[in-house]
Amino acid sequence: MITIYFAAGQSRWQNYEAPLRTALAEAGIIADLSPDCSDPAAVFYIIFAPGGEIEDFTPFSRCKAVLNLWAGVERVVANPTLTQPLCRMVDPALTAGMVEWVLGHTLRHHLGMDRHIINPSRHWEPTCSPIAAERPVTVMGLGALGQACATALQQVGFPVRGWSRTEKQIPGLTTHHGTDGLKAALTDAKTVVLLLPKTPATENILNMETLSFLATGAAILNPGRGHLIDDLALLAALDSGAIGHATLDVFRTEPLPQEHPFWSHPRVTVTPHIAAETRPNSASRVVVDNIRRGEAGQPFLHLVDRDRGY
Ligand code: NDP
Ligand code: OXD
């Protein structure tokens, strides 16, 4: 019998208890799974989410892994008390959700859908949009989510460039990497999708200079993290028309404060950090697979590199 502490909050427990118990049973793992913990030293695995119960991991002296329900780890990765392996969420359903959000919002801007959806003056003006092949898209971040989105966009017909920290070769995509590759990745892009993690190196990656590399009127989609964009530089670029629209799902402060100019800007769409949710059924199978691996002495999947910060 192994002890698993669900330290991701009571409200999540409602949604996760049944799927986790099912996944454990399917994996043949007999476990004491609970959202309460009276003896931290008895815990073998912690299922974690930011804002949950644990700030100090020190008492969990026999814990084999901390299994984060979020893909992003910036709120736990630098915790100095965390010495156990940290695994992040790579969930097929979360990835599918992100692909759908990115495709949907890319196509909204590409097709100019707003012109017809919001047309109170009943203006009849047939226009012929360029096809996807004429509208280059750049995906910043080619990890689990970025690669899936880039590939889906490419399959729709967009010429897709990707940018990552290390060099990559991905069929159908033009790839760039590192600081030296940033300008080539962004130059003349009509749509930019940000799927980078929050680390010191990615802070303000879209700023006054890098925004100027994009095609005039480009659309920006940010489902990554708020700090990836210099907000003031973006607002200035939107005001001047250099950037046509920004669809933002993540912000430096969440919920986005009521007085923030993004709410009222005509060229900004705010979505409330819903681009891709971790889905309990599939996420439970991911978590349990890592527990199974830990018990079988196999390496954990989706391990976070603490030095890199993601
Ligand atoms: P991954 O860790 O799989 O991928 C991260 C990518 O970013 C990698 O390609 C990595 O490069 C690249 N990268 C990291 N640092 C740099 C850098 N300094 N310069 C260039 N590239 C860099 O993450 P995921 O794809 O799973 O998720 C990405 C982010 O999406 C999460 O961190 C989270 O912030 C956000 N997210 C948002 C959600 C939402 O609902 N809005 C839901 C889930 C996630 P390399 O491959 O070379 O290491
Ligand atoms: C995540 C997120 O990181 O929802 O999983 O942003």
mmCIF file of N, CA and C in Angstrom, residues 141-218:
data_model
loop_
_atom_site.group_PDB
_atom_site.id
_atom_site.type_symbol
_atom_site.label_atom_id
_atom_site.label_comp_id
_atom_site.label_asym_id
_atom_site.label_seq_id
_atom_site.Cartn_x
_atom_site.Cartn_y
_atom_site.Cartn_z
ATOM 1 N N GLY A 141 8.087 28.642 -28.856
ATOM 2 C CA GLY A 141 8.003 27.519 -27.916
ATOM 3 C C GLY A 141 7.579 26.288 -28.686
ATOM 4 N N LEU A 142 8.445 25.301 -28.745
ATOM 5 C CA LEU A 142 8.152 24.076 -29.510
ATOM 6 C C LEU A 142 8.196 22.862 -28.592
ATOM 7 N N GLY A 143 7.542 23.020 -27.429
ATOM 8 C CA GLY A 143 7.446 21.894 -26.505
ATOM 9 C C GLY A 143 6.195 21.089 -26.798
ATOM 10 N N ALA A 144 5.650 20.467 -25.745
ATOM 11 C CA ALA A 144 4.486 19.602 -25.919
ATOM 12 C C ALA A 144 3.357 20.358 -26.614
ATOM 13 N N LEU A 145 3.096 21.581 -26.169
ATOM 14 C CA LEU A 145 1.959 22.329 -26.714
ATOM 15 C C LEU A 145 2.322 23.040 -28.020
ATOM 16 N N GLY A 146 3.485 23.694 -28.024
ATOM 17 C CA GLY A 146 3.882 24.447 -29.219
ATOM 18 C C GLY A 146 3.991 23.553 -30.444
ATOM 19 N N GLN A 147 4.592 22.387 -30.274
ATOM 20 C CA GLN A 147 4.751 21.490 -31.438
ATOM 21 C C GLN A 147 3.403 21.038 -31.965
ATOM 22 N N ALA A 148 2.493 20.705 -31.052
ATOM 23 C CA ALA A 148 1.178 20.230 -31.499
ATOM 24 C C ALA A 148 0.439 21.344 -32.238
ATOM 25 N N CYS A 149 0.535 22.571 -31.715
ATOM 26 C CA CYS A 149 -0.154 23.695 -32.367
ATOM 27 C C CYS A 149 0.492 24.014 -33.715
ATOM 28 N N ALA A 150 1.821 24.017 -33.740
ATOM 29 C CA ALA A 150 2.526 24.341 -34.987
ATOM 30 C C ALA A 150 2.158 23.330 -36.069
ATOM 31 N N THR A 151 2.121 22.067 -35.704
ATOM 32 C CA THR A 151 1.811 21.026 -36.686
ATOM 33 C C THR A 151 0.369 21.165 -37.187
ATOM 34 N N ALA A 152 -0.549 21.474 -36.264
ATOM 35 C CA ALA A 152 -1.950 21.630 -36.674
ATOM 36 C C ALA A 152 -2.107 22.830 -37.607
ATOM 37 N N LEU A 153 -1.425 23.924 -37.290
ATOM 38 C CA LEU A 153 -1.508 25.122 -38.148
ATOM 39 C C LEU A 153 -0.935 24.819 -39.533
ATOM 40 N N GLN A 154 0.153 24.077 -39.535
ATOM 41 C CA GLN A 154 0.795 23.730 -40.804
ATOM 42 C C GLN A 154 -0.141 22.841 -41.634
ATOM 43 N N GLN A 155 -0.862 21.963 -40.953
ATOM 44 C CA GLN A 155 -1.780 21.071 -41.675
ATOM 45 C C GLN A 155 -2.956 21.837 -42.286
ATOM 46 N N VAL A 156 -3.310 22.972 -41.666
ATOM 47 C CA VAL A 156 -4.369 23.808 -42.248
ATOM 48 C C VAL A 156 -3.853 24.551 -43.478
ATOM 49 N N GLY A 157 -2.534 24.700 -43.577
ATOM 50 C CA GLY A 157 -1.961 25.331 -44.761
ATOM 51 C C GLY A 157 -1.102 26.545 -44.475
ATOM 52 N N PHE A 158 -1.002 26.968 -43.202
ATOM 53 C CA PHE A 158 -0.168 28.129 -42.891
ATOM 54 C C PHE A 158 1.316 27.751 -43.016
ATOM 55 N N PRO A 159 2.131 28.635 -43.557
ATOM 56 C CA PRO A 159 3.574 28.413 -43.458
ATOM 57 C C PRO A 159 3.967 28.689 -42.001
ATOM 58 N N VAL A 160 4.551 27.726 -41.321
ATOM 59 C CA VAL A 160 4.784 27.865 -39.880
ATOM 60 C C VAL A 160 6.281 27.861 -39.588
ATOM 61 N N ARG A 161 6.680 28.892 -38.847
ATOM 62 C CA ARG A 161 8.028 28.911 -38.271
ATOM 63 C C ARG A 161 7.901 28.669 -36.781
ATOM 64 N N GLY A 162 8.890 27.989 -36.225
ATOM 65 C CA GLY A 162 8.882 27.765 -34.785
ATOM 66 C C GLY A 162 10.179 28.252 -34.180
ATOM 67 N N TRP A 163 10.101 28.578 -32.889
ATOM 68 C CA TRP A 163 11.294 29.068 -32.186
ATOM 69 C C TRP A 163 11.392 28.377 -30.837
ATOM 70 N N SER A 164 12.590 27.934 -30.521
ATOM 71 C CA SER A 164 12.795 27.241 -29.240
ATOM 72 C C SER A 164 14.172 27.599 -28.695
ATOM 73 N N ARG A 165 14.470 27.070 -27.523
ATOM 74 C CA ARG A 165 15.785 27.361 -26.912
ATOM 75 C C ARG A 165 16.861 26.534 -27.611
ATOM 76 N N THR A 166 16.557 25.251 -27.819
ATOM 77 C CA THR A 166 17.542 24.374 -28.465
ATOM 78 C C THR A 166 17.088 24.068 -29.890
ATOM 79 N N GLU A 167 18.045 23.638 -30.692
ATOM 80 C CA GLU A 167 17.757 23.386 -32.105
ATOM 81 C C GLU A 167 16.784 22.214 -32.268
ATOM 82 N N LYS A 168 15.873 22.353 -33.233
ATOM 83 C CA LYS A 168 14.891 21.281 -33.460
ATOM 84 C C LYS A 168 14.705 21.071 -34.961
ATOM 85 N N GLN A 169 14.372 19.841 -35.318
ATOM 86 C CA GLN A 169 13.960 19.573 -36.699
ATOM 87 C C GLN A 169 12.599 18.916 -36.638
ATOM 88 N N ILE A 170 11.597 19.596 -37.179
ATOM 89 C CA ILE A 170 10.228 19.085 -37.113
ATOM 90 C C ILE A 170 9.676 19.095 -38.541
ATOM 91 N N PRO A 171 9.257 17.938 -39.041
ATOM 92 C CA PRO A 171 8.793 17.883 -40.433
ATOM 93 C C PRO A 171 7.736 18.952 -40.721
ATOM 94 N N GLY A 172 7.932 19.661 -41.825
ATOM 95 C CA GLY A 172 6.943 20.652 -42.264
ATOM 96 C C GLY A 172 7.135 22.034 -41.672
ATOM 97 N N LEU A 173 7.987 22.184 -40.674
ATOM 98 C CA LEU A 173 8.168 23.496 -40.041
ATOM 99 C C LEU A 173 9.555 24.039 -40.331
ATOM 100 N N THR A 174 9.642 25.360 -40.409
ATOM 101 C CA THR A 174 10.942 26.019 -40.434
ATOM 102 C C THR A 174 11.265 26.366 -38.994
ATOM 103 N N THR A 175 12.408 25.963 -38.506
ATOM 104 C CA THR A 175 12.688 26.179 -37.085
ATOM 105 C C THR A 175 13.892 27.091 -36.881
ATOM 106 N N HIS A 176 13.813 27.855 -35.826
ATOM 107 C CA HIS A 176 14.903 28.739 -35.391
ATOM 108 C C HIS A 176 15.061 28.529 -33.898
ATOM 109 N N HIS A 177 16.235 28.902 -33.398
ATOM 110 C CA HIS A 177 16.417 28.719 -31.955
ATOM 111 C C HIS A 177 17.363 29.772 -31.397
ATOM 112 N N GLY A 178 17.210 29.937 -30.092
ATOM 113 C CA GLY A 178 18.120 30.813 -29.354
ATOM 114 C C GLY A 178 17.956 32.284 -29.711
ATOM 115 N N THR A 179 18.667 33.116 -28.970
ATOM 116 C CA THR A 179 18.574 34.565 -29.178
ATOM 117 C C THR A 179 18.927 34.922 -30.615
ATOM 118 N N ASP A 180 19.910 34.221 -31.173
ATOM 119 C CA ASP A 180 20.350 34.538 -32.538
ATOM 120 C C ASP A 180 19.264 34.240 -33.575
ATOM 121 N N GLY A 181 18.364 33.313 -33.252
ATOM 122 C CA GLY A 181 17.337 32.927 -34.227
ATOM 123 C C GLY A 181 16.032 33.680 -34.079
ATOM 124 N N LEU A 182 15.969 34.568 -33.094
ATOM 125 C CA LEU A 182 14.686 35.200 -32.761
ATOM 126 C C LEU A 182 14.178 36.110 -33.887
ATOM 127 N N LYS A 183 15.064 36.923 -34.439
ATOM 128 C CA LYS A 183 14.620 37.869 -35.468
ATOM 129 C C LYS A 183 14.123 37.112 -36.702
ATOM 130 N N ALA A 184 14.864 36.069 -37.095
ATOM 131 C CA ALA A 184 14.453 35.289 -38.272
ATOM 132 C C ALA A 184 13.111 34.604 -38.010
ATOM 133 N N ALA A 185 12.872 34.220 -36.779
ATOM 134 C CA ALA A 185 11.606 33.541 -36.464
ATOM 135 C C ALA A 185 10.426 34.507 -36.568
ATOM 136 N N LEU A 186 10.649 35.761 -36.206
ATOM 137 C CA LEU A 186 9.522 36.706 -36.098
ATOM 138 C C LEU A 186 9.306 37.563 -37.338
ATOM 139 N N THR A 187 10.336 37.738 -38.145
ATOM 140 C CA THR A 187 10.246 38.734 -39.220
ATOM 141 C C THR A 187 9.087 38.422 -40.182
ATOM 142 N N ASP A 188 8.208 39.418 -40.315
ATOM 143 C CA ASP A 188 7.063 39.377 -41.236
ATOM 144 C C ASP A 188 5.983 38.360 -40.861
ATOM 145 N N ALA A 189 6.043 37.841 -39.624
ATOM 146 C CA ALA A 189 4.967 36.921 -39.214
ATOM 147 C C ALA A 189 3.649 37.680 -39.157
ATOM 148 N N LYS A 190 2.569 37.049 -39.636
ATOM 149 C CA LYS A 190 1.231 37.665 -39.579
ATOM 150 C C LYS A 190 0.498 37.261 -38.303
ATOM 151 N N THR A 191 0.900 36.123 -37.755
ATOM 152 C CA THR A 191 0.335 35.681 -36.475
ATOM 153 C C THR A 191 1.472 35.110 -35.641
ATOM 154 N N VAL A 192 1.476 35.462 -34.359
ATOM 155 C CA VAL A 192 2.484 34.896 -33.444
ATOM 156 C C VAL A 192 1.745 34.242 -32.289
ATOM 157 N N VAL A 193 2.131 33.021 -31.992
ATOM 158 C CA VAL A 193 1.529 32.272 -30.891
ATOM 159 C C VAL A 193 2.609 32.058 -29.832
ATOM 160 N N LEU A 194 2.326 32.476 -28.603
ATOM 161 C CA LEU A 194 3.323 32.365 -27.529
ATOM 162 C C LEU A 194 3.024 31.139 -26.668
ATOM 163 N N LEU A 195 3.892 30.156 -26.748
ATOM 164 C CA LEU A 195 3.742 28.965 -25.899
ATOM 165 C C LEU A 195 5.067 28.645 -25.210
ATOM 166 N N LEU A 196 5.600 29.686 -24.587
ATOM 167 C CA LEU A 196 6.842 29.566 -23.809
ATOM 168 C C LEU A 196 6.494 29.505 -22.328
ATOM 169 N N PRO A 197 7.383 28.900 -21.538
ATOM 170 C CA PRO A 197 7.157 28.911 -20.085
ATOM 171 C C PRO A 197 7.612 30.234 -19.476
ATOM 172 N N LYS A 198 7.191 30.468 -18.250
ATOM 173 C CA LYS A 198 7.650 31.665 -17.534
ATOM 174 C C LYS A 198 8.994 31.346 -16.873
ATOM 175 N N THR A 199 10.048 31.958 -17.408
ATOM 176 C CA THR A 199 11.381 31.852 -16.795
ATOM 177 C C THR A 199 12.021 33.240 -16.915
ATOM 178 N N PRO A 200 13.135 33.467 -16.220
ATOM 179 C CA PRO A 200 13.793 34.776 -16.375
ATOM 180 C C PRO A 200 14.166 35.046 -17.829
ATOM 181 N N ALA A 201 14.514 34.009 -18.586
ATOM 182 C CA ALA A 201 14.973 34.218 -19.964
ATOM 183 C C ALA A 201 13.843 34.564 -20.922
ATOM 184 N N THR A 202 12.601 34.294 -20.550
ATOM 185 C CA THR A 202 11.495 34.557 -21.485
ATOM 186 C C THR A 202 10.724 35.835 -21.135
ATOM 187 N N GLU A 203 11.116 36.494 -20.077
ATOM 188 C CA GLU A 203 10.437 37.742 -19.654
ATOM 189 C C GLU A 203 10.498 38.780 -20.780
ATOM 190 N N ASN A 204 9.351 39.348 -21.125
ATOM 191 C CA ASN A 204 9.266 40.407 -22.141
ATOM 192 C C ASN A 204 9.892 40.008 -23.477
ATOM 193 N N ILE A 205 9.710 38.759 -23.853
ATOM 194 C CA ILE A 205 10.310 38.315 -25.119
ATOM 195 C C ILE A 205 9.666 39.085 -26.287
ATOM 196 N N LEU A 206 8.391 39.434 -26.132
ATOM 197 C CA LEU A 206 7.792 40.368 -27.098
ATOM 198 C C LEU A 206 7.834 41.750 -26.478
ATOM 199 N N ASN A 207 8.686 42.594 -27.040
ATOM 200 C CA ASN A 207 8.889 43.942 -26.511
ATOM 201 C C ASN A 207 8.892 44.909 -27.702
ATOM 202 N N MET A 208 9.205 46.167 -27.430
ATOM 203 C CA MET A 208 9.109 47.169 -28.500
ATOM 204 C C MET A 208 9.927 46.743 -29.729
ATOM 205 N N GLU A 209 11.141 46.223 -29.475
ATOM 206 C CA GLU A 209 12.002 45.856 -30.608
ATOM 207 C C GLU A 209 11.459 44.628 -31.348
ATOM 208 N N THR A 210 11.136 43.575 -30.589
ATOM 209 C CA THR A 210 10.744 42.333 -31.276
ATOM 210 C C THR A 210 9.348 42.462 -31.913
ATOM 211 N N LEU A 211 8.487 43.305 -31.332
ATOM 212 C CA LEU A 211 7.176 43.531 -31.969
ATOM 213 C C LEU A 211 7.363 44.178 -33.341
ATOM 214 N N SER A 212 8.427 44.980 -33.463
ATOM 215 C CA SER A 212 8.635 45.696 -34.732
ATOM 216 C C SER A 212 9.073 44.750 -35.853
ATOM 217 N N PHE A 213 9.474 43.528 -35.517
ATOM 218 C CA PHE A 213 9.865 42.572 -36.565
ATOM 219 C C PHE A 213 8.637 42.020 -37.306
ATOM 220 N N LEU A 214 7.471 42.061 -36.654
ATOM 221 C CA LEU A 214 6.286 41.396 -37.219
ATOM 222 C C LEU A 214 5.716 42.179 -38.397
ATOM 223 N N ALA A 215 4.909 41.501 -39.224
ATOM 224 C CA ALA A 215 4.221 42.186 -40.319
ATOM 225 C C ALA A 215 3.268 43.231 -39.734
ATOM 226 N N THR A 216 3.088 44.331 -40.431
ATOM 227 C CA THR A 216 2.150 45.351 -39.966
ATOM 228 C C THR A 216 0.750 44.732 -39.858
ATOM 229 N N GLY A 217 0.103 44.983 -38.723
ATOM 230 C CA GLY A 217 -1.254 44.471 -38.526
ATOM 231 C C GLY A 217 -1.304 43.034 -38.039
ATOM 232 N N ALA A 218 -0.156 42.503 -37.625
ATOM 233 C CA ALA A 218 -0.111 41.094 -37.184
ATOM 234 C C ALA A 218 -1.016 40.857 -35.976
#
